[in-house]
C-alpha positions as a Markdown table, in Angstrom:
| # | Residue | x | y | z |
|---|---|---|---|---|
| 1 | Met | 92.3 | 55.9 | 104.6 |
| 2 | Gln | 92.4 | 59.2 | 102.7 |
| 3 | Ser | 89.0 | 59.8 | 101.1 |
| 4 | Ser | 89.3 | 63.4 | 99.7 |
| 5 | Ile | 91.3 | 64.4 | 96.7 |
| 6 | Val | 95.0 | 64.7 | 97.2 |
| 7 | Tyr | 96.0 | 67.3 | 94.7 |
| 8 | Leu | 99.6 | 67.2 | 93.5 |
| 9 | Asp | 99.2 | 68.7 | 90.1 |
| 10 | Tyr | 99.9 | 72.4 | 91.0 |
| 11 | Asn | 101.9 | 72.9 | 87.8 |
| 12 | Ala | 98.8 | 72.2 | 85.7 |
| 13 | Thr | 96.7 | 74.7 | 87.7 |
| 14 | Thr | 96.2 | 75.8 | 91.3 |
| 15 | Pro | 93.2 | 76.2 | 93.6 |
| 16 | Val | 92.2 | 79.9 | 93.9 |
| 17 | Asp | 93.2 | 81.2 | 97.3 |
| 18 | Asn | 90.1 | 82.3 | 99.3 |
| 19 | Arg | 91.7 | 85.7 | 99.9 |
| 20 | Val | 92.0 | 86.1 | 96.1 |
| 21 | Leu | 88.4 | 85.0 | 95.5 |
| 22 | Asn | 87.0 | 87.4 | 98.2 |
| 23 | Lys | 89.0 | 90.3 | 96.6 |
| 24 | Met | 87.6 | 89.7 | 93.1 |
| 25 | Leu | 84.0 | 88.9 | 93.9 |
| 26 | Pro | 82.7 | 92.5 | 94.3 |
| 27 | Tyr | 83.8 | 93.2 | 90.7 |
| 28 | Phe | 81.2 | 90.8 | 89.4 |
| 29 | Ser | 78.4 | 92.5 | 91.3 |
| 30 | Ser | 78.7 | 95.9 | 93.1 |
| 31 | Gln | 81.8 | 97.2 | 91.3 |
| 32 | Tyr | 80.9 | 96.2 | 87.8 |
| 33 | Ala | 81.7 | 99.4 | 85.9 |
| 34 | Asn | 83.8 | 99.4 | 82.7 |
| 35 | Pro | 87.1 | 101.0 | 83.6 |
| 36 | Ser | 87.3 | 102.7 | 80.2 |
| 37 | Ser | 84.1 | 104.7 | 81.0 |
| 38 | Pro | 84.5 | 108.4 | 81.8 |
| 39 | His | 82.1 | 108.6 | 84.8 |
| 40 | Leu | 83.1 | 108.3 | 88.5 |
| 41 | Phe | 81.9 | 104.7 | 88.7 |
| 42 | Gly | 84.3 | 103.7 | 86.0 |
| 43 | Ile | 87.1 | 105.8 | 87.3 |
| 44 | Glu | 86.9 | 104.2 | 90.7 |
| 45 | Val | 87.3 | 100.7 | 89.1 |
| 46 | Leu | 90.2 | 102.0 | 87.0 |
| 47 | Glu | 91.9 | 103.1 | 90.2 |
| 48 | Gln | 91.6 | 99.7 | 91.7 |
| 49 | Ile | 93.1 | 98.2 | 88.5 |
| 50 | Glu | 96.0 | 100.5 | 88.8 |
| 51 | Cys | 96.6 | 99.3 | 92.4 |
| 52 | Ala | 96.5 | 95.7 | 91.3 |
| 53 | Gln | 98.9 | 96.5 | 88.5 |
| 54 | Gln | 101.3 | 98.0 | 90.9 |
| 55 | Asp | 101.2 | 94.8 | 93.0 |
| 56 | Leu | 102.0 | 92.6 | 90.0 |
| 57 | Ala | 104.7 | 95.0 | 88.9 |
| 58 | His | 106.3 | 94.9 | 92.3 |
| 59 | Leu | 106.3 | 91.1 | 92.3 |
| 60 | Ile | 108.4 | 90.9 | 89.1 |
| 61 | Gly | 110.4 | 94.2 | 89.5 |
| 62 | Cys | 109.0 | 96.1 | 86.5 |
| 63 | Gly | 107.1 | 99.3 | 85.9 |
| 64 | Pro | 103.2 | 99.1 | 85.8 |
| 65 | Ser | 103.2 | 100.5 | 82.3 |
| 66 | Glu | 105.3 | 97.6 | 81.1 |
| 67 | Leu | 102.4 | 95.1 | 81.7 |
| 68 | Ile | 99.9 | 94.0 | 79.1 |
| 69 | Tyr | 96.9 | 92.0 | 80.4 |
| 70 | Thr | 95.9 | 88.9 | 78.4 |
| 71 | Ser | 93.7 | 85.9 | 78.8 |
| 72 | Gly | 96.7 | 83.9 | 80.1 |
| 73 | Ala | 100.3 | 82.9 | 79.3 |
| 74 | Thr | 99.4 | 81.2 | 76.0 |
| 75 | Glu | 98.0 | 84.4 | 74.5 |
| 76 | Ala | 100.9 | 86.4 | 76.0 |
| 77 | Ile | 103.4 | 84.1 | 74.3 |
| 78 | Asn | 101.5 | 84.4 | 71.0 |
| 79 | Leu | 101.5 | 88.2 | 71.3 |
| 80 | Ala | 105.2 | 88.3 | 72.1 |
| 81 | Leu | 106.3 | 86.0 | 69.3 |
| 82 | Lys | 104.0 | 87.2 | 66.5 |
| 83 | Gly | 104.0 | 90.8 | 67.6 |
| 84 | Ile | 107.7 | 91.3 | 67.6 |
| 85 | Glu | 108.0 | 91.0 | 63.8 |
| 86 | Asn | 111.1 | 92.5 | 62.2 |
| 87 | Gln | 111.8 | 92.5 | 58.5 |
| 88 | Asn | 115.6 | 92.7 | 59.0 |
| 89 | Arg | 115.9 | 90.0 | 61.6 |
| 90 | Arg | 114.3 | 86.7 | 60.6 |
| 91 | His | 115.9 | 84.2 | 62.9 |
| 92 | Ile | 114.6 | 82.8 | 66.2 |
| 93 | Ile | 116.3 | 80.5 | 68.7 |
| 94 | Cys | 114.1 | 78.3 | 70.9 |
| 95 | Ala | 115.0 | 75.7 | 73.5 |
| 96 | Ser | 113.8 | 72.2 | 72.6 |
| 97 | Thr | 112.2 | 71.9 | 76.1 |
| 98 | Glu | 109.9 | 74.9 | 75.8 |
| 99 | His | 106.2 | 74.7 | 76.5 |
| 100 | Thr | 104.1 | 73.8 | 73.4 |
| 101 | Ala | 102.7 | 77.3 | 73.3 |
| 102 | Val | 106.2 | 78.5 | 72.5 |
| 103 | Leu | 107.0 | 75.6 | 70.2 |
| 104 | Asp | 103.8 | 75.9 | 68.2 |
| 105 | Ser | 104.2 | 79.7 | 67.9 |
| 106 | Cys | 107.7 | 79.2 | 66.6 |
| 107 | Ser | 106.4 | 76.7 | 64.1 |
| 108 | Phe | 103.9 | 79.3 | 63.0 |
| 109 | Met | 106.7 | 81.8 | 62.5 |
| 110 | Glu | 108.6 | 79.3 | 60.4 |
| 111 | Lys | 105.6 | 79.1 | 58.1 |
| 112 | Asn | 105.8 | 82.8 | 57.8 |
| 113 | Gly | 109.3 | 83.1 | 56.6 |
| 114 | Tyr | 111.4 | 82.9 | 59.8 |
| 115 | Thr | 114.2 | 80.4 | 60.5 |
| 116 | Val | 114.0 | 78.7 | 63.9 |
| 117 | Thr | 117.0 | 77.0 | 65.6 |
| 118 | Tyr | 115.9 | 74.5 | 68.3 |
| 119 | Leu | 118.6 | 74.2 | 71.0 |
| 120 | Pro | 119.2 | 70.8 | 72.6 |
| 121 | Val | 119.7 | 70.5 | 76.3 |
| 122 | Ser | 121.9 | 68.3 | 78.6 |
| 123 | Lys | 120.6 | 65.1 | 80.2 |
| 124 | Asp | 119.6 | 67.3 | 83.1 |
| 125 | Gly | 117.6 | 69.7 | 80.9 |
| 126 | Val | 120.0 | 72.6 | 81.0 |
| 127 | Ile | 121.0 | 74.9 | 78.1 |
| 128 | Asn | 124.7 | 74.8 | 77.0 |
| 129 | Leu | 125.7 | 78.5 | 77.0 |
| 130 | Asp | 128.5 | 78.0 | 74.4 |
| 131 | Leu | 126.0 | 76.3 | 72.1 |
| 132 | Leu | 123.7 | 79.2 | 72.5 |
| 133 | Lys | 126.5 | 81.7 | 71.8 |
| 134 | Asn | 127.4 | 79.8 | 68.6 |
| 135 | Ser | 123.8 | 79.6 | 67.5 |
| 136 | Leu | 123.3 | 83.4 | 67.5 |
| 137 | Arg | 123.4 | 85.1 | 64.1 |
| 138 | Ser | 123.5 | 88.7 | 62.9 |
| 139 | Asp | 119.8 | 88.4 | 62.0 |
| 140 | Thr | 118.7 | 86.7 | 65.2 |
| 141 | Leu | 115.6 | 88.6 | 66.5 |
| 142 | Leu | 114.5 | 86.6 | 69.5 |
| 143 | Val | 115.7 | 83.8 | 71.9 |
| 144 | Cys | 113.0 | 81.9 | 73.7 |
| 145 | Ile | 114.2 | 80.1 | 76.9 |
| 146 | Met | 111.9 | 79.4 | 79.8 |
| 147 | Leu | 112.9 | 80.2 | 83.4 |
| 148 | Val | 111.4 | 77.1 | 85.1 |
| 149 | Asn | 110.4 | 74.0 | 83.1 |
| 150 | Asn | 106.8 | 73.0 | 83.6 |
| 151 | Glu | 107.5 | 69.2 | 83.5 |
| 152 | Thr | 110.8 | 68.8 | 85.4 |
| 153 | Gly | 111.1 | 72.1 | 87.4 |
| 154 | Val | 114.6 | 72.6 | 86.0 |
| 155 | Ile | 115.7 | 76.3 | 86.3 |
| 156 | Gln | 117.8 | 77.9 | 83.6 |
| 157 | Asp | 120.5 | 80.5 | 84.2 |
| 158 | Ile | 118.5 | 83.3 | 82.6 |
| 159 | Glu | 120.9 | 86.1 | 83.8 |
| 160 | Ser | 123.8 | 84.5 | 81.9 |
| 161 | Ile | 121.6 | 83.7 | 78.9 |
| 162 | Ala | 120.4 | 87.3 | 78.7 |
| 163 | Gly | 123.9 | 88.6 | 78.7 |
| 164 | Ile | 124.8 | 86.4 | 75.7 |
| 165 | Val | 121.6 | 87.3 | 73.9 |
| 166 | His | 122.0 | 91.0 | 74.4 |
| 167 | Arg | 125.6 | 91.0 | 73.2 |
| 168 | Ser | 124.1 | 90.0 | 69.8 |
| 169 | Ser | 121.5 | 92.7 | 70.0 |
| 170 | Ala | 118.7 | 90.1 | 70.1 |
| 171 | Leu | 115.8 | 90.0 | 72.5 |
| 172 | Leu | 115.0 | 87.4 | 75.2 |
| 173 | Leu | 111.6 | 86.0 | 75.6 |
| 174 | Cys | 111.5 | 84.1 | 78.9 |
| 175 | Asp | 108.4 | 82.1 | 79.7 |
| 176 | Ala | 108.1 | 82.4 | 83.5 |
| 177 | Thr | 104.6 | 80.9 | 83.8 |
| 178 | Gln | 105.9 | 78.3 | 86.3 |
| 179 | Ala | 108.1 | 80.7 | 88.2 |
| 180 | Val | 106.1 | 83.8 | 88.9 |
| 181 | Gly | 104.8 | 83.8 | 92.5 |
| 182 | Lys | 107.0 | 80.8 | 93.4 |
| 183 | Ile | 110.5 | 82.2 | 93.3 |
| 184 | Pro | 111.9 | 85.8 | 93.4 |
| 185 | Ile | 112.0 | 87.5 | 90.0 |
| 186 | Asp | 113.5 | 90.8 | 89.0 |
| 187 | Val | 113.1 | 91.2 | 85.2 |
| 188 | Asn | 115.7 | 93.9 | 85.0 |
| 189 | Lys | 118.4 | 92.0 | 87.0 |
| 190 | Leu | 117.7 | 88.9 | 84.9 |
| 191 | Gly | 117.8 | 90.9 | 81.7 |
| 192 | Ile | 114.4 | 89.7 | 80.4 |
| 193 | Asp | 112.8 | 91.6 | 77.5 |
| 194 | Leu | 109.5 | 89.8 | 77.2 |
| 195 | Met | 107.9 | 87.6 | 79.9 |
| 196 | Pro | 104.5 | 85.8 | 79.9 |
| 197 | Leu | 102.8 | 84.8 | 83.1 |
| 198 | Ser | 99.4 | 83.3 | 84.2 |
| 199 | Ala | 97.4 | 83.9 | 87.4 |
| 200 | His | 96.2 | 80.3 | 87.7 |
| 201 | Lys | 99.7 | 79.0 | 88.3 |
| 202 | Phe | 100.0 | 80.8 | 91.7 |
| 203 | Cys | 96.5 | 80.6 | 93.3 |
| 204 | Gly | 94.7 | 83.1 | 91.1 |
| 205 | Pro | 91.9 | 82.3 | 88.6 |
| 206 | Lys | 92.0 | 80.9 | 85.1 |
| 207 | Gly | 91.5 | 83.3 | 82.2 |
| 208 | Ile | 93.8 | 86.1 | 83.2 |
| 209 | Gly | 97.5 | 86.6 | 82.6 |
| 210 | Ala | 100.0 | 89.2 | 81.5 |
| 211 | Leu | 102.9 | 89.9 | 79.2 |
| 212 | Tyr | 105.8 | 92.0 | 80.6 |
| 213 | Val | 107.3 | 94.0 | 77.8 |
| 214 | Asn | 110.5 | 96.0 | 78.6 |
| 215 | Ala | 110.1 | 99.7 | 77.8 |
| 216 | Asn | 113.0 | 99.4 | 75.3 |
| 217 | Val | 111.3 | 96.7 | 73.2 |
| 218 | Pro | 109.9 | 98.0 | 69.9 |
| 219 | Arg | 106.1 | 98.3 | 69.9 |
| 220 | Leu | 104.4 | 95.0 | 69.4 |
| 221 | Thr | 102.0 | 94.4 | 66.5 |
| 222 | Pro | 98.6 | 93.6 | 68.1 |
| 223 | Leu | 96.9 | 90.3 | 67.6 |
| 224 | Leu | 93.5 | 91.7 | 68.5 |
| 225 | His | 92.0 | 94.9 | 67.0 |
| 226 | Gly | 89.1 | 96.9 | 68.3 |
| 227 | Gly | 89.2 | 99.6 | 71.0 |
| 228 | Gln | 92.3 | 101.3 | 72.2 |
| 229 | Gln | 92.5 | 99.6 | 75.5 |
| 230 | Gln | 96.1 | 99.0 | 76.7 |
| 231 | Gly | 97.5 | 101.4 | 74.2 |
| 232 | Gly | 95.9 | 99.5 | 71.4 |
| 233 | Ile | 98.3 | 96.5 | 71.8 |
| 234 | Arg | 95.6 | 94.3 | 73.3 |
| 235 | Ser | 92.1 | 95.6 | 72.6 |
| 236 | Gly | 89.0 | 94.5 | 74.4 |
| 237 | Thr | 87.2 | 95.4 | 77.6 |
| 238 | Leu | 89.5 | 94.6 | 80.5 |
| 239 | Asn | 88.8 | 91.5 | 82.6 |
| 240 | Val | 88.4 | 93.5 | 85.8 |
| 241 | Pro | 87.7 | 90.7 | 88.3 |
| 242 | Gly | 90.6 | 88.8 | 86.8 |
| 243 | Ile | 93.0 | 91.7 | 87.0 |
| 244 | Ile | 92.1 | 92.4 | 90.6 |
| 245 | Ala | 92.6 | 88.7 | 91.4 |
| 246 | Leu | 96.0 | 88.6 | 89.7 |
| 247 | Gly | 97.1 | 91.6 | 91.7 |
| 248 | Glu | 96.0 | 90.1 | 95.0 |
| 249 | Ala | 97.6 | 86.8 | 94.1 |
| 250 | Ala | 100.8 | 88.7 | 93.4 |
| 251 | Asn | 100.5 | 90.6 | 96.7 |
| 252 | Ile | 100.1 | 87.4 | 98.7 |
| 253 | Ala | 103.0 | 85.7 | 96.9 |
| 254 | Gln | 105.2 | 88.7 | 97.6 |
| 255 | Lys | 104.5 | 88.5 | 101.3 |
| 256 | Glu | 104.5 | 84.8 | 101.8 |
| 257 | Met | 107.0 | 83.4 | 99.3 |
| 258 | Val | 109.9 | 82.8 | 101.7 |
| 259 | Ile | 108.0 | 80.8 | 104.3 |
| 260 | Glu | 105.9 | 79.0 | 101.6 |
| 261 | Thr | 109.1 | 77.9 | 99.8 |
| 262 | Glu | 110.5 | 76.4 | 102.9 |
| 263 | Gln | 107.3 | 74.5 | 103.7 |
| 264 | Ile | 106.9 | 73.1 | 100.1 |
| 265 | Lys | 110.5 | 72.2 | 99.7 |
| 266 | Ser | 110.5 | 70.2 | 102.9 |
| 267 | Leu | 107.4 | 68.3 | 101.6 |
| 268 | Arg | 109.0 | 67.8 | 98.2 |
| 269 | Asp | 112.2 | 66.5 | 99.7 |
| 270 | Tyr | 110.3 | 64.1 | 101.9 |
| 271 | Leu | 108.4 | 62.8 | 98.9 |
| 272 | Glu | 111.5 | 62.3 | 96.8 |
| 273 | Ser | 113.6 | 60.6 | 99.5 |
| 274 | Ala | 110.8 | 58.1 | 100.1 |
| 275 | Leu | 110.1 | 57.4 | 96.5 |
| 276 | Leu | 113.8 | 56.9 | 95.8 |
| 277 | Glu | 113.7 | 54.0 | 98.2 |
| 278 | Ile | 111.8 | 52.0 | 95.5 |
| 279 | Glu | 114.1 | 49.9 | 93.4 |
| 280 | Asp | 115.4 | 51.5 | 90.2 |
| 281 | Val | 113.4 | 54.8 | 90.7 |
| 282 | Phe | 115.1 | 58.0 | 89.7 |
| 283 | Ile | 114.3 | 61.7 | 89.4 |
| 284 | Asn | 114.5 | 63.4 | 86.0 |
| 285 | Gly | 116.7 | 66.5 | 86.1 |
| 286 | Phe | 117.8 | 65.6 | 89.7 |
| 287 | Ser | 121.3 | 67.0 | 89.3 |
| 288 | Ala | 120.1 | 70.4 | 87.9 |
| 289 | Thr | 118.9 | 73.4 | 89.9 |
| 290 | Arg | 115.2 | 72.8 | 90.2 |
| 291 | Ile | 112.3 | 74.7 | 91.6 |
| 292 | His | 111.2 | 73.6 | 95.1 |
| 293 | Asn | 107.7 | 72.2 | 94.2 |
| 294 | Thr | 108.3 | 69.9 | 91.3 |
| 295 | Ser | 109.5 | 66.2 | 91.1 |
| 296 | Asn | 109.4 | 64.3 | 87.8 |
| 297 | Val | 109.9 | 60.7 | 88.9 |
| 298 | Cys | 110.5 | 57.7 | 86.7 |
| 299 | Phe | 109.2 | 54.3 | 87.8 |
| 300 | Pro | 110.8 | 51.8 | 85.4 |
| 301 | Gly | 108.6 | 48.8 | 84.7 |
| 302 | Val | 105.4 | 50.8 | 85.2 |
| 303 | Ile | 103.3 | 52.6 | 82.6 |
| 304 | Ala | 102.7 | 56.1 | 83.9 |
| 305 | Gln | 99.1 | 56.2 | 82.7 |
| 306 | Gln | 98.2 | 53.0 | 84.5 |
| 307 | Leu | 99.7 | 54.3 | 87.7 |
| 308 | Ile | 97.9 | 57.6 | 87.4 |
| 309 | Leu | 94.6 | 55.9 | 87.0 |
| 310 | Ser | 95.3 | 53.5 | 89.8 |
| 311 | Leu | 96.1 | 56.3 | 92.2 |
| 312 | Gly | 92.4 | 57.2 | 92.2 |
| 313 | Asn | 92.0 | 60.2 | 94.5 |
| 314 | Ile | 95.6 | 61.3 | 94.1 |
| 315 | Ala | 95.9 | 63.8 | 91.3 |
| 316 | Val | 99.2 | 63.8 | 89.5 |
| 317 | Ser | 100.3 | 64.1 | 85.9 |
| 318 | Asn | 102.6 | 62.5 | 83.3 |
| 319 | Gly | 103.7 | 65.9 | 81.9 |
| 320 | Ser | 102.2 | 69.2 | 80.7 |
| 321 | Ala | 98.4 | 69.5 | 81.1 |
| 322 | Cys | 98.3 | 70.7 | 77.5 |
| 323 | Ser | 99.7 | 67.5 | 76.1 |
| 324 | Ala | 99.1 | 64.8 | 78.8 |
| 325 | Ile | 96.0 | 63.5 | 77.0 |
| 326 | Thr | 98.1 | 62.5 | 73.9 |
| 327 | Asn | 99.7 | 59.5 | 75.8 |
| 328 | Lys | 102.9 | 60.1 | 73.8 |
| 329 | Pro | 106.4 | 60.4 | 75.3 |
| 330 | Ser | 107.1 | 63.8 | 76.7 |
| 331 | His | 109.1 | 66.0 | 74.3 |
| 332 | Val | 110.9 | 67.5 | 77.3 |
| 333 | Leu | 112.1 | 64.1 | 78.5 |
| 334 | Gln | 113.0 | 63.1 | 75.0 |
| 335 | Ala | 115.1 | 66.3 | 74.6 |
| 336 | Met | 116.9 | 65.3 | 77.8 |
| 337 | Gly | 117.9 | 62.0 | 76.2 |
| 338 | Leu | 115.5 | 59.8 | 78.1 |
| 339 | Glu | 114.4 | 56.6 | 76.3 |
| 340 | Asn | 110.8 | 56.5 | 75.4 |
| 341 | Leu | 110.1 | 53.6 | 77.7 |
| 342 | Tyr | 111.4 | 55.6 | 80.7 |
| 343 | Ser | 109.6 | 58.7 | 79.5 |
| 344 | Leu | 106.3 | 56.7 | 79.4 |
| 345 | Ser | 107.1 | 55.6 | 83.0 |
| 346 | Ser | 107.6 | 59.1 | 84.4 |
| 347 | Ile | 105.1 | 61.0 | 86.6 |
| 348 | Arg | 105.2 | 64.7 | 87.6 |
| 349 | Phe | 104.4 | 65.5 | 91.2 |
| 350 | Ser | 103.9 | 69.2 | 91.7 |
| 351 | Leu | 103.1 | 70.6 | 95.2 |
| 352 | Gly | 101.7 | 73.9 | 96.3 |
| 353 | Arg | 100.4 | 76.2 | 99.0 |
| 354 | Phe | 97.8 | 73.8 | 100.4 |
| 355 | Thr | 99.7 | 70.6 | 100.3 |
| 356 | Thr | 100.0 | 68.9 | 103.7 |
| 357 | Val | 102.4 | 66.4 | 105.2 |
| 358 | Asp | 99.6 | 63.9 | 105.7 |
| 359 | Glu | 98.8 | 64.0 | 102.0 |
| 360 | Ile | 102.4 | 63.4 | 101.1 |
| 361 | Ser | 102.6 | 60.5 | 103.6 |
| 362 | Tyr | 99.5 | 58.9 | 102.1 |
| 363 | Thr | 100.9 | 59.4 | 98.6 |
| 364 | Ile | 104.1 | 57.7 | 99.5 |
| 365 | Glu | 102.4 | 54.7 | 101.0 |
| 366 | Thr | 100.0 | 54.4 | 98.1 |
| 367 | Val | 102.6 | 54.8 | 95.3 |
| 368 | Lys | 104.9 | 52.2 | 96.9 |
| 369 | Lys | 102.1 | 49.7 | 97.0 |
| 370 | Leu | 100.9 | 50.3 | 93.5 |
| 371 | Val | 104.4 | 50.3 | 91.9 |
| 372 | Asn | 105.0 | 46.9 | 93.4 |
| 373 | Lys | 101.6 | 45.6 | 92.3 |
| 374 | Leu | 101.9 | 47.0 | 88.7 |
| 375 | Arg | 105.4 | 45.6 | 88.3 |
| 376 | Gln | 104.1 | 42.2 | 89.1 |
């Protein structure tokens, strides 16, 4: 009998890797100087920030100067969408399956005079490239399409999307929060102009993230005003421990991504093949290209919330952590054409660095028993 927590909710947040924790701890105590200070103590800290910045830049294939540190991906998304203001281009395109941080920011832009087109997706959650092409206008400023969906793990063809977007002289905002540190990313090869990310999605701490801004993107209008940190685009004393941790998380991901991907994919495939043995069970987005750690599984005849509570020490989710408490059908699954009854019967399993085969075996056994019990 498994007594400890079996954590299969890595898309919501991840445990901090001990190597990351150990790297950041001195910056709370012995190396506490403000990196904006002119004395040697501050300069030493600034040098360490620059090293961490290089590690993150290396992970995503950009220049260190193209990174703006934020409190996380949500702030980065808000900065990108609200800071890119253009009086001559007042049209935004947004995929209907985006994270609520993007959708709510687009809604804000609508209230401020912008027109937003919400693109539907296929039943597997994929953007239709011809529909995207036909939705672009002469005044389109920005297209918002995420790399990896946080609920289903579906991966979009960002390189092809970027080519279409740039031919219309628009910019591409690609939310890569669920992709950074998990799959290889080269922002220049993919053609991404703006890309938010968050450390706590790949074994870093909460409260630190970044926005990649291509050097050719016009200067963003800041959300925060104060000092001139980060060129005045994001004022405020830098979160030194967080930045150091983000850099170390990026460094570890860069070195271990290949072997980690193989291990997690093997566990994910084991989980899926076993759960598909249950009558009528299916995987949402199964036919699409998906990231290796995520399975969104529908258990017809079972209410997902009941199953989640019944699982006890097994931590899973029924969708995005930002909206799971609403107990409403997932907007992502609805956009994919899934009936509300099936949407409310779907659970997301997301695996990560510290998931073990014993945990997956225990989860399979427990889920099978509970599904049969709840169906009765």
